[in-house]
Amino acid sequence: LATIPAELQATVNIVSRQTGIVSGLPVLPIVFEMLPGSVSWSLLLSDGDTVQRGTVLASITGPVRSLLTGERTVLNFMTHLSGIASRTAEFVERVRGTNAIILDTRKTLPGYRLLQKYAVRCGGGTNHRMGLFDGILIKDNHLAARGEANCAAAVAAARGFMASLDAKAKIEIEVDSLQQLRDALQEQPEIVLLDNMPVEMLREAVAIRNENGPKTLLEASGGVTLQTVRTIAETGVERISVGSLTHSSPALDLGFDWPW
């Protein structure tokens, strides 16, 4: 209000300053519909599209006061979500040709889970549980809280609980040793999470699963990086979960570029 005349109108472009995957374009109209004046926009790409440095993602026309008011809100959402999508796409590309898929986790910013998990999908990743309500994951802390490390008993208890509700949900249990894996496979959980296992142990785990519980999927997790994910995928696990996709992906650099 102090520096921009009320009558000043312009068109501004949202431009990528890096190569990556775009996510968050639907936020733009939601923001600008809330601001004064007649603001119009044109979305030139779709979420999930690849952008290069200099790619124009959208054009917005209207009162410059409103364009500037909405600038940072739109960019905050889009740079964050596009960063997640871009980092996810890198992980997905690294495991191409293997049987492994890349999953996110529940390690999300409070209030932002749906948006962050949407961005993971834009990057070609797969959503793990959206919350505690749509799958049973028996974590190491659950076993510790029970006061014993019997994995088969915990899986059996989970199955009994689901039966009592006449409900169905996949049961996954976290293990950190091959002995725990063998124990868990006695009850044939749908998924076993192999926590922080080195590559050689992951290979052994796949062999044990193939011999004792071929219907159970194996998920590697813990400290997975772009440098290690390919080697992990080549062990034969079907799932690789990466918490850093949602809690540590760097933002994709986007900006407002004026025509002058």
PDB file of C-alpha atoms in Angstrom:
ATOM      1  CA  LEU A   1       0.000   0.000   0.000  1.00  0.00           C
ATOM      2  CA  ALA A   2       2.914   2.353   0.732  1.00  0.00           C
ATOM      3  CA  THR A   3       4.742   1.889  -2.554  1.00  0.00           C
ATOM      4  CA  ILE A   4       2.363   0.509  -5.204  1.00  0.00           C
ATOM      5  CA  PRO A   5      -0.334   2.711  -6.826  1.00  0.00           C
ATOM      6  CA  ALA A   6      -3.820   1.224  -6.484  1.00  0.00           C
ATOM      7  CA  GLU A   7      -4.453   1.443 -10.231  1.00  0.00           C
ATOM      8  CA  LEU A   8      -1.247  -0.348 -11.291  1.00  0.00           C
ATOM      9  CA  GLN A   9      -1.962  -3.570 -13.220  1.00  0.00           C
ATOM     10  CA  ALA A  10       0.519  -6.121 -14.556  1.00  0.00           C
ATOM     11  CA  THR A  11       1.152  -9.709 -15.556  1.00  0.00           C
ATOM     12  CA  VAL A  12       3.738 -11.717 -13.651  1.00  0.00           C
ATOM     13  CA  ASN A  13       5.126 -15.153 -14.442  1.00  0.00           C
ATOM     14  CA  ILE A  14       6.042 -17.917 -12.011  1.00  0.00           C
ATOM     15  CA  VAL A  15       9.360 -19.207 -13.321  1.00  0.00           C
ATOM     16  CA  SER A  16      11.503 -22.150 -12.311  1.00  0.00           C
ATOM     17  CA  ARG A  17      15.124 -21.382 -11.535  1.00  0.00           C
ATOM     18  CA  GLN A  18      16.070 -25.065 -11.277  1.00  0.00           C
ATOM     19  CA  THR A  19      15.357 -28.375 -12.958  1.00  0.00           C
ATOM     20  CA  GLY A  20      12.782 -30.434 -11.093  1.00  0.00           C
ATOM     21  CA  ILE A  21       9.192 -31.631 -10.817  1.00  0.00           C
ATOM     22  CA  VAL A  22       6.380 -29.160 -10.223  1.00  0.00           C
ATOM     23  CA  SER A  23       3.781 -29.645  -7.488  1.00  0.00           C
ATOM     24  CA  GLY A  24       1.334 -27.256  -5.870  1.00  0.00           C
ATOM     25  CA  LEU A  25      -0.082 -25.369  -8.850  1.00  0.00           C
ATOM     26  CA  PRO A  26      -3.698 -25.761  -7.582  1.00  0.00           C
ATOM     27  CA  VAL A  27      -2.743 -23.600  -4.583  1.00  0.00           C
ATOM     28  CA  LEU A  28      -2.365 -20.557  -6.850  1.00  0.00           C
ATOM     29  CA  PRO A  29      -6.056 -19.944  -7.615  1.00  0.00           C
ATOM     30  CA  ILE A  30      -7.027 -20.648  -4.002  1.00  0.00           C
ATOM     31  CA  VAL A  31      -4.722 -17.844  -2.833  1.00  0.00           C
ATOM     32  CA  PHE A  32      -5.538 -15.245  -5.468  1.00  0.00           C
ATOM     33  CA  GLU A  33      -9.303 -15.786  -5.229  1.00  0.00           C
ATOM     34  CA  MET A  34      -9.009 -14.483  -1.660  1.00  0.00           C
ATOM     35  CA  LEU A  35      -7.316 -11.187  -2.634  1.00  0.00           C
ATOM     36  CA  PRO A  36      -8.888  -7.877  -3.719  1.00  0.00           C
ATOM     37  CA  GLY A  37      -9.442  -6.945  -7.337  1.00  0.00           C
ATOM     38  CA  SER A  38      -9.954  -8.985 -10.450  1.00  0.00           C
ATOM     39  CA  VAL A  39      -7.044 -11.424 -10.678  1.00  0.00           C
ATOM     40  CA  SER A  40      -6.835 -13.927 -13.531  1.00  0.00           C
ATOM     41  CA  TRP A  41      -4.329 -16.666 -14.124  1.00  0.00           C
ATOM     42  CA  SER A  42      -3.212 -19.274 -16.602  1.00  0.00           C
ATOM     43  CA  LEU A  43      -1.599 -22.514 -15.418  1.00  0.00           C
ATOM     44  CA  LEU A  44       0.783 -23.531 -18.199  1.00  0.00           C
ATOM     45  CA  LEU A  45       1.809 -26.883 -16.737  1.00  0.00           C
ATOM     46  CA  SER A  46       0.322 -29.626 -14.591  1.00  0.00           C
ATOM     47  CA  ASP A  47       1.549 -31.009 -11.300  1.00  0.00           C
ATOM     48  CA  GLY A  48       4.012 -33.814 -11.958  1.00  0.00           C
ATOM     49  CA  ASP A  49       5.488 -32.144 -15.054  1.00  0.00           C
ATOM     50  CA  THR A  50       9.242 -31.736 -15.392  1.00  0.00           C
ATOM     51  CA  VAL A  51      10.574 -28.171 -15.475  1.00  0.00           C
ATOM     52  CA  GLN A  52      13.924 -26.777 -16.507  1.00  0.00           C
ATOM     53  CA  ARG A  53      15.643 -23.578 -15.466  1.00  0.00           C
ATOM     54  CA  GLY A  54      13.620 -20.763 -17.073  1.00  0.00           C
ATOM     55  CA  THR A  55      10.392 -22.755 -17.521  1.00  0.00           C
ATOM     56  CA  VAL A  56       7.271 -20.626 -17.042  1.00  0.00           C
ATOM     57  CA  LEU A  57       4.789 -22.486 -14.843  1.00  0.00           C
ATOM     58  CA  ALA A  58       1.969 -19.936 -14.712  1.00  0.00           C
ATOM     59  CA  SER A  59       1.023 -16.362 -15.547  1.00  0.00           C
ATOM     60  CA  ILE A  60      -1.048 -14.150 -13.264  1.00  0.00           C
ATOM     61  CA  THR A  61      -2.665 -10.841 -14.231  1.00  0.00           C
ATOM     62  CA  GLY A  62      -4.280  -8.286 -11.958  1.00  0.00           C
ATOM     63  CA  PRO A  63      -3.649  -5.458  -9.511  1.00  0.00           C
ATOM     64  CA  VAL A  64       0.020  -5.424  -8.622  1.00  0.00           C
ATOM     65  CA  ARG A  65      -0.864  -4.922  -4.962  1.00  0.00           C
ATOM     66  CA  SER A  66      -2.707  -8.249  -4.951  1.00  0.00           C
ATOM     67  CA  LEU A  67      -0.014 -10.001  -6.960  1.00  0.00           C
ATOM     68  CA  LEU A  68       2.616  -8.953  -4.428  1.00  0.00           C
ATOM     69  CA  THR A  69       0.408  -9.795  -1.467  1.00  0.00           C
ATOM     70  CA  GLY A  70      -0.071 -13.367  -2.689  1.00  0.00           C
ATOM     71  CA  GLU A  71       3.474 -13.873  -3.968  1.00  0.00           C
ATOM     72  CA  ARG A  72       5.153 -15.364  -0.908  1.00  0.00           C
ATOM     73  CA  THR A  73       2.206 -17.529   0.130  1.00  0.00           C
ATOM     74  CA  VAL A  74       2.011 -19.134  -3.317  1.00  0.00           C
ATOM     75  CA  LEU A  75       5.767 -19.569  -3.558  1.00  0.00           C
ATOM     76  CA  ASN A  76       6.039 -21.007  -0.042  1.00  0.00           C
ATOM     77  CA  PHE A  77       3.614 -23.781  -0.945  1.00  0.00           C
ATOM     78  CA  MET A  78       4.948 -24.417  -4.424  1.00  0.00           C
ATOM     79  CA  THR A  79       8.669 -24.390  -3.645  1.00  0.00           C
ATOM     80  CA  HIS A  80       8.143 -26.798  -0.734  1.00  0.00           C
ATOM     81  CA  LEU A  81       5.840 -29.202  -2.565  1.00  0.00           C
ATOM     82  CA  SER A  82       7.876 -29.064  -5.776  1.00  0.00           C
ATOM     83  CA  GLY A  83      10.986 -29.783  -3.737  1.00  0.00           C
ATOM     84  CA  ILE A  84       9.385 -32.931  -2.332  1.00  0.00           C
ATOM     85  CA  ALA A  85       8.216 -34.022  -5.770  1.00  0.00           C
ATOM     86  CA  SER A  86      11.650 -33.375  -7.266  1.00  0.00           C
ATOM     87  CA  ARG A  87      13.528 -35.312  -4.590  1.00  0.00           C
ATOM     88  CA  THR A  88      11.030 -38.178  -4.816  1.00  0.00           C
ATOM     89  CA  ALA A  89      11.542 -38.355  -8.585  1.00  0.00           C
ATOM     90  CA  GLU A  90      15.292 -38.687  -8.030  1.00  0.00           C
ATOM     91  CA  PHE A  91      14.774 -41.675  -5.733  1.00  0.00           C
ATOM     92  CA  VAL A  92      12.284 -43.251  -8.152  1.00  0.00           C
ATOM     93  CA  GLU A  93      14.747 -42.887 -11.012  1.00  0.00           C
ATOM     94  CA  ARG A  94      17.541 -44.507  -8.998  1.00  0.00           C
ATOM     95  CA  VAL A  95      15.509 -47.714  -8.487  1.00  0.00           C
ATOM     96  CA  ARG A  96      14.150 -47.917 -12.035  1.00  0.00           C
ATOM     97  CA  GLY A  97      14.362 -51.462 -13.383  1.00  0.00           C
ATOM     98  CA  THR A  98      14.138 -53.101  -9.947  1.00  0.00           C
ATOM     99  CA  ASN A  99      11.065 -54.451  -8.183  1.00  0.00           C
ATOM    100  CA  ALA A 100      11.214 -51.789  -5.469  1.00  0.00           C
ATOM    101  CA  ILE A 101       8.853 -48.867  -5.019  1.00  0.00           C
ATOM    102  CA  ILE A 102       9.638 -45.668  -3.102  1.00  0.00           C
ATOM    103  CA  LEU A 103       7.339 -44.842  -0.193  1.00  0.00           C
ATOM    104  CA  ASP A 104       6.961 -41.882   2.104  1.00  0.00           C
ATOM    105  CA  THR A 105       6.367 -42.093   5.874  1.00  0.00           C
ATOM    106  CA  ARG A 106       4.315 -40.287   8.525  1.00  0.00           C
ATOM    107  CA  LYS A 107       7.272 -37.977   9.216  1.00  0.00           C
ATOM    108  CA  THR A 108       5.406 -34.936   7.933  1.00  0.00           C
ATOM    109  CA  LEU A 109       4.896 -31.374   9.118  1.00  0.00           C
ATOM    110  CA  PRO A 110       1.830 -31.140  11.375  1.00  0.00           C
ATOM    111  CA  GLY A 111      -1.155 -30.061   9.286  1.00  0.00           C
ATOM    112  CA  TYR A 112       0.649 -30.594   5.988  1.00  0.00           C
ATOM    113  CA  ARG A 113       0.480 -34.380   5.612  1.00  0.00           C
ATOM    114  CA  LEU A 114      -2.040 -34.497   2.766  1.00  0.00           C
ATOM    115  CA  LEU A 115      -0.142 -31.871   0.780  1.00  0.00           C
ATOM    116  CA  GLN A 116       3.257 -33.466   1.345  1.00  0.00           C
ATOM    117  CA  LYS A 117       2.055 -36.943   0.481  1.00  0.00           C
ATOM    118  CA  TYR A 118       0.361 -35.532  -2.621  1.00  0.00           C
ATOM    119  CA  ALA A 119       3.718 -34.052  -3.640  1.00  0.00           C
ATOM    120  CA  VAL A 120       5.333 -37.479  -3.211  1.00  0.00           C
ATOM    121  CA  ARG A 121       2.825 -38.876  -5.717  1.00  0.00           C
ATOM    122  CA  CYS A 122       3.583 -36.029  -8.112  1.00  0.00           C
ATOM    123  CA  GLY A 123       7.188 -37.244  -8.046  1.00  0.00           C
ATOM    124  CA  GLY A 124       6.240 -40.843  -8.825  1.00  0.00           C
ATOM    125  CA  GLY A 125       6.422 -42.149  -5.261  1.00  0.00           C
ATOM    126  CA  THR A 126       3.876 -44.214  -3.365  1.00  0.00           C
ATOM    127  CA  ASN A 127       2.051 -43.197  -0.206  1.00  0.00           C
ATOM    128  CA  HIS A 128       2.544 -45.326   2.882  1.00  0.00           C
ATOM    129  CA  ARG A 129      -0.120 -45.046   5.565  1.00  0.00           C
ATOM    130  CA  MET A 130      -1.896 -41.711   5.632  1.00  0.00           C
ATOM    131  CA  GLY A 131      -2.334 -42.155   9.374  1.00  0.00           C
ATOM    132  CA  LEU A 132      -2.729 -44.672  12.154  1.00  0.00           C
ATOM    133  CA  PHE A 133      -6.218 -45.492  10.890  1.00  0.00           C
ATOM    134  CA  ASP A 134      -5.477 -47.292   7.626  1.00  0.00           C
ATOM    135  CA  GLY A 135      -2.962 -49.972   8.489  1.00  0.00           C
ATOM    136  CA  ILE A 136      -1.403 -51.636  11.503  1.00  0.00           C
ATOM    137  CA  LEU A 137       2.328 -51.076  11.876  1.00  0.00           C
ATOM    138  CA  ILE A 138       3.819 -52.805  14.911  1.00  0.00           C
ATOM    139  CA  LYS A 139       6.909 -50.731  15.708  1.00  0.00           C
ATOM    140  CA  ASP A 140       9.871 -51.597  17.895  1.00  0.00           C
ATOM    141  CA  ASN A 141       8.395 -49.336  20.574  1.00  0.00           C
ATOM    142  CA  HIS A 142       5.221 -51.411  20.573  1.00  0.00           C
ATOM    143  CA  LEU A 143       7.259 -54.566  21.179  1.00  0.00           C
ATOM    144  CA  ALA A 144       9.285 -52.849  23.898  1.00  0.00           C
ATOM    145  CA  ALA A 145       6.139 -51.558  25.576  1.00  0.00           C
ATOM    146  CA  ARG A 146       4.731 -55.095  25.625  1.00  0.00           C
ATOM    147  CA  GLY A 147       7.776 -56.126  27.623  1.00  0.00           C
ATOM    148  CA  GLU A 148       8.827 -58.864  25.222  1.00  0.00           C
ATOM    149  CA  ALA A 149      10.204 -59.137  21.701  1.00  0.00           C
ATOM    150  CA  ASN A 150       8.020 -61.992  20.409  1.00  0.00           C
ATOM    151  CA  CYS A 151       7.102 -60.752  16.947  1.00  0.00           C
ATOM    152  CA  ALA A 152       4.801 -63.635  16.065  1.00  0.00           C
ATOM    153  CA  ALA A 153       2.735 -63.039  19.204  1.00  0.00           C
ATOM    154  CA  ALA A 154       2.383 -59.341  18.384  1.00  0.00           C
ATOM    155  CA  VAL A 155       1.218 -60.113  14.838  1.00  0.00           C
ATOM    156  CA  ALA A 156      -1.252 -62.662  16.171  1.00  0.00           C
ATOM    157  CA  ALA A 157      -2.576 -60.105  18.655  1.00  0.00           C
ATOM    158  CA  ALA A 158      -3.068 -57.588  15.833  1.00  0.00           C
ATOM    159  CA  ARG A 159      -4.947 -60.153  13.755  1.00  0.00           C
ATOM    160  CA  GLY A 160      -7.144 -60.983  16.707  1.00  0.00           C
ATOM    161  CA  PHE A 161      -7.884 -57.310  17.261  1.00  0.00           C
ATOM    162  CA  MET A 162      -8.922 -56.835  13.642  1.00  0.00           C
ATOM    163  CA  ALA A 163     -11.106 -59.940  13.787  1.00  0.00           C
ATOM    164  CA  SER A 164     -12.863 -58.593  16.870  1.00  0.00           C
ATOM    165  CA  LEU A 165     -13.801 -55.493  14.875  1.00  0.00           C
ATOM    166  CA  ASP A 166     -14.753 -57.523  11.803  1.00  0.00           C
ATOM    167  CA  ALA A 167     -12.319 -55.262   9.944  1.00  0.00           C
ATOM    168  CA  LYS A 168      -9.510 -55.762   7.486  1.00  0.00           C
ATOM    169  CA  ALA A 169      -6.152 -53.983   7.366  1.00  0.00           C
ATOM    170  CA  LYS A 170      -2.656 -54.918   6.324  1.00  0.00           C
ATOM    171  CA  ILE A 171      -0.408 -55.811   9.223  1.00  0.00           C
ATOM    172  CA  GLU A 172       3.225 -54.708   9.118  1.00  0.00           C
ATOM    173  CA  ILE A 173       5.825 -55.342  11.784  1.00  0.00           C
ATOM    174  CA  GLU A 174       9.216 -53.707  12.249  1.00  0.00           C
ATOM    175  CA  VAL A 175      12.197 -55.987  12.925  1.00  0.00           C
ATOM    176  CA  ASP A 176      15.889 -55.239  13.368  1.00  0.00           C
ATOM    177  CA  SER A 177      17.339 -58.757  13.298  1.00  0.00           C
ATOM    178  CA  LEU A 178      17.037 -61.861  11.171  1.00  0.00           C
ATOM    179  CA  GLN A 179      15.829 -63.813  14.189  1.00  0.00           C
ATOM    180  CA  GLN A 180      12.953 -61.385  14.615  1.00  0.00           C
ATOM    181  CA  LEU A 181      12.195 -61.765  10.914  1.00  0.00           C
ATOM    182  CA  ARG A 182      11.998 -65.551  11.208  1.00  0.00           C
ATOM    183  CA  ASP A 183       9.786 -65.170  14.253  1.00  0.00           C
ATOM    184  CA  ALA A 184       7.431 -62.708  12.519  1.00  0.00           C
ATOM    185  CA  LEU A 185       7.117 -64.863   9.395  1.00  0.00           C
ATOM    186  CA  GLN A 186       5.473 -67.595  11.445  1.00  0.00           C
ATOM    187  CA  GLU A 187       2.314 -65.460  11.426  1.00  0.00           C
ATOM    188  CA  GLN A 188       2.664 -64.338   7.785  1.00  0.00           C
ATOM    189  CA  PRO A 189       2.200 -60.573   8.172  1.00  0.00           C
ATOM    190  CA  GLU A 190       1.515 -58.741   4.929  1.00  0.00           C
ATOM    191  CA  ILE A 191       4.688 -56.647   5.318  1.00  0.00           C
ATOM    192  CA  VAL A 192       7.852 -56.786   7.409  1.00  0.00           C
ATOM    193  CA  LEU A 193       9.806 -53.574   7.875  1.00  0.00           C
ATOM    194  CA  LEU A 194      13.562 -54.227   7.946  1.00  0.00           C
ATOM    195  CA  ASP A 195      14.917 -51.405  10.063  1.00  0.00           C
ATOM    196  CA  ASN A 196      18.441 -50.069   9.476  1.00  0.00           C
ATOM    197  CA  MET A 197      19.772 -53.366   8.151  1.00  0.00           C
ATOM    198  CA  PRO A 198      23.028 -53.342   6.158  1.00  0.00           C
ATOM    199  CA  VAL A 199      22.846 -54.523   2.558  1.00  0.00           C
ATOM    200  CA  GLU A 200      24.196 -58.015   3.234  1.00  0.00           C
ATOM    201  CA  MET A 201      21.616 -58.552   5.962  1.00  0.00           C
ATOM    202  CA  LEU A 202      18.885 -57.322   3.610  1.00  0.00           C
ATOM    203  CA  ARG A 203      19.930 -59.961   1.088  1.00  0.00           C
ATOM    204  CA  GLU A 204      19.760 -62.607   3.790  1.00  0.00           C
ATOM    205  CA  ALA A 205      16.348 -61.342   4.825  1.00  0.00           C
ATOM    206  CA  VAL A 206      15.050 -61.687   1.269  1.00  0.00           C
ATOM    207  CA  ALA A 207      16.358 -65.266   1.101  1.00  0.00           C
ATOM    208  CA  ILE A 208      14.715 -66.126   4.441  1.00  0.00           C
ATOM    209  CA  ARG A 209      11.436 -64.590   3.302  1.00  0.00           C
ATOM    210  CA  ASN A 210      11.535 -66.462  -0.014  1.00  0.00           C
ATOM    211  CA  GLU A 211      11.977 -69.721   1.863  1.00  0.00           C
ATOM    212  CA  ASN A 212       9.589 -69.180   4.752  1.00  0.00           C
ATOM    213  CA  GLY A 213       7.012 -66.566   3.846  1.00  0.00           C
ATOM    214  CA  PRO A 214       6.899 -65.752   0.145  1.00  0.00           C
ATOM    215  CA  LYS A 215       3.610 -63.845   0.446  1.00  0.00           C
ATOM    216  CA  THR A 216       5.099 -61.316   2.856  1.00  0.00           C
ATOM    217  CA  LEU A 217       6.490 -58.115   1.332  1.00  0.00           C
ATOM    218  CA  LEU A 218       9.753 -56.701   2.663  1.00  0.00           C
ATOM    219  CA  GLU A 219      10.318 -53.011   3.258  1.00  0.00           C
ATOM    220  CA  ALA A 220      13.755 -51.497   3.850  1.00  0.00           C
ATOM    221  CA  SER A 221      13.920 -48.356   5.942  1.00  0.00           C
ATOM    222  CA  GLY A 222      16.354 -46.219   7.887  1.00  0.00           C
ATOM    223  CA  GLY A 223      18.924 -43.771   6.593  1.00  0.00           C
ATOM    224  CA  VAL A 224      18.177 -44.415   2.912  1.00  0.00           C
ATOM    225  CA  THR A 225      19.966 -41.928   0.638  1.00  0.00           C
ATOM    226  CA  LEU A 226      20.246 -41.303  -3.081  1.00  0.00           C
ATOM    227  CA  GLN A 227      23.669 -42.919  -2.912  1.00  0.00           C
ATOM    228  CA  THR A 228      22.457 -46.140  -1.261  1.00  0.00           C
ATOM    229  CA  VAL A 229      18.929 -46.636  -2.572  1.00  0.00           C
ATOM    230  CA  ARG A 230      19.918 -48.499  -5.754  1.00  0.00           C
ATOM    231  CA  THR A 231      22.009 -51.036  -3.866  1.00  0.00           C
ATOM    232  CA  ILE A 232      19.162 -51.523  -1.398  1.00  0.00           C
ATOM    233  CA  ALA A 233      16.665 -52.055  -4.215  1.00  0.00           C
ATOM    234  CA  GLU A 234      18.907 -54.670  -5.818  1.00  0.00           C
ATOM    235  CA  THR A 235      18.712 -56.856  -2.694  1.00  0.00           C
ATOM    236  CA  GLY A 236      15.203 -57.866  -3.740  1.00  0.00           C
ATOM    237  CA  VAL A 237      13.078 -55.928  -1.241  1.00  0.00           C
ATOM    238  CA  GLU A 238       9.799 -54.729  -2.710  1.00  0.00           C
ATOM    239  CA  ARG A 239       9.458 -51.528  -0.729  1.00  0.00           C
ATOM    240  CA  ILE A 240      11.825 -48.761   0.371  1.00  0.00           C
ATOM    241  CA  SER A 241      10.503 -46.072   2.721  1.00  0.00           C
ATOM    242  CA  VAL A 242      12.293 -42.730   2.876  1.00  0.00           C
ATOM    243  CA  GLY A 243      11.347 -40.353   5.692  1.00  0.00           C
ATOM    244  CA  SER A 244      13.532 -37.572   4.314  1.00  0.00           C
ATOM    245  CA  LEU A 245      11.193 -37.094   1.332  1.00  0.00           C
ATOM    246  CA  THR A 246       8.790 -35.155   3.513  1.00  0.00           C
ATOM    247  CA  HIS A 247      10.957 -33.880   6.364  1.00  0.00           C
ATOM    248  CA  SER A 248      14.165 -32.869   4.578  1.00  0.00           C
ATOM    249  CA  SER A 249      13.666 -32.302   0.844  1.00  0.00           C
ATOM    250  CA  PRO A 250      15.213 -28.995  -0.284  1.00  0.00           C
ATOM    251  CA  ALA A 251      12.853 -26.466  -1.834  1.00  0.00           C
ATOM    252  CA  LEU A 252      12.747 -26.096  -5.600  1.00  0.00           C
ATOM    253  CA  ASP A 253      13.723 -22.522  -6.446  1.00  0.00           C
ATOM    254  CA  LEU A 254      10.786 -20.710  -8.080  1.00  0.00           C
ATOM    255  CA  GLY A 255      10.225 -16.993  -8.447  1.00  0.00           C
ATOM    256  CA  PHE A 256       7.950 -14.209  -9.675  1.00  0.00           C
ATOM    257  CA  ASP A 257       9.393 -12.632 -12.844  1.00  0.00           C
ATOM    258  CA  TRP A 258       7.993  -9.299 -14.020  1.00  0.00           C
ATOM    259  CA  PRO A 259       7.868  -8.314 -17.717  1.00  0.00           C
ATOM    260  CA  TRP A 260      10.113  -5.292 -17.199  1.00  0.00           C
TER     261      TRP A 260
END
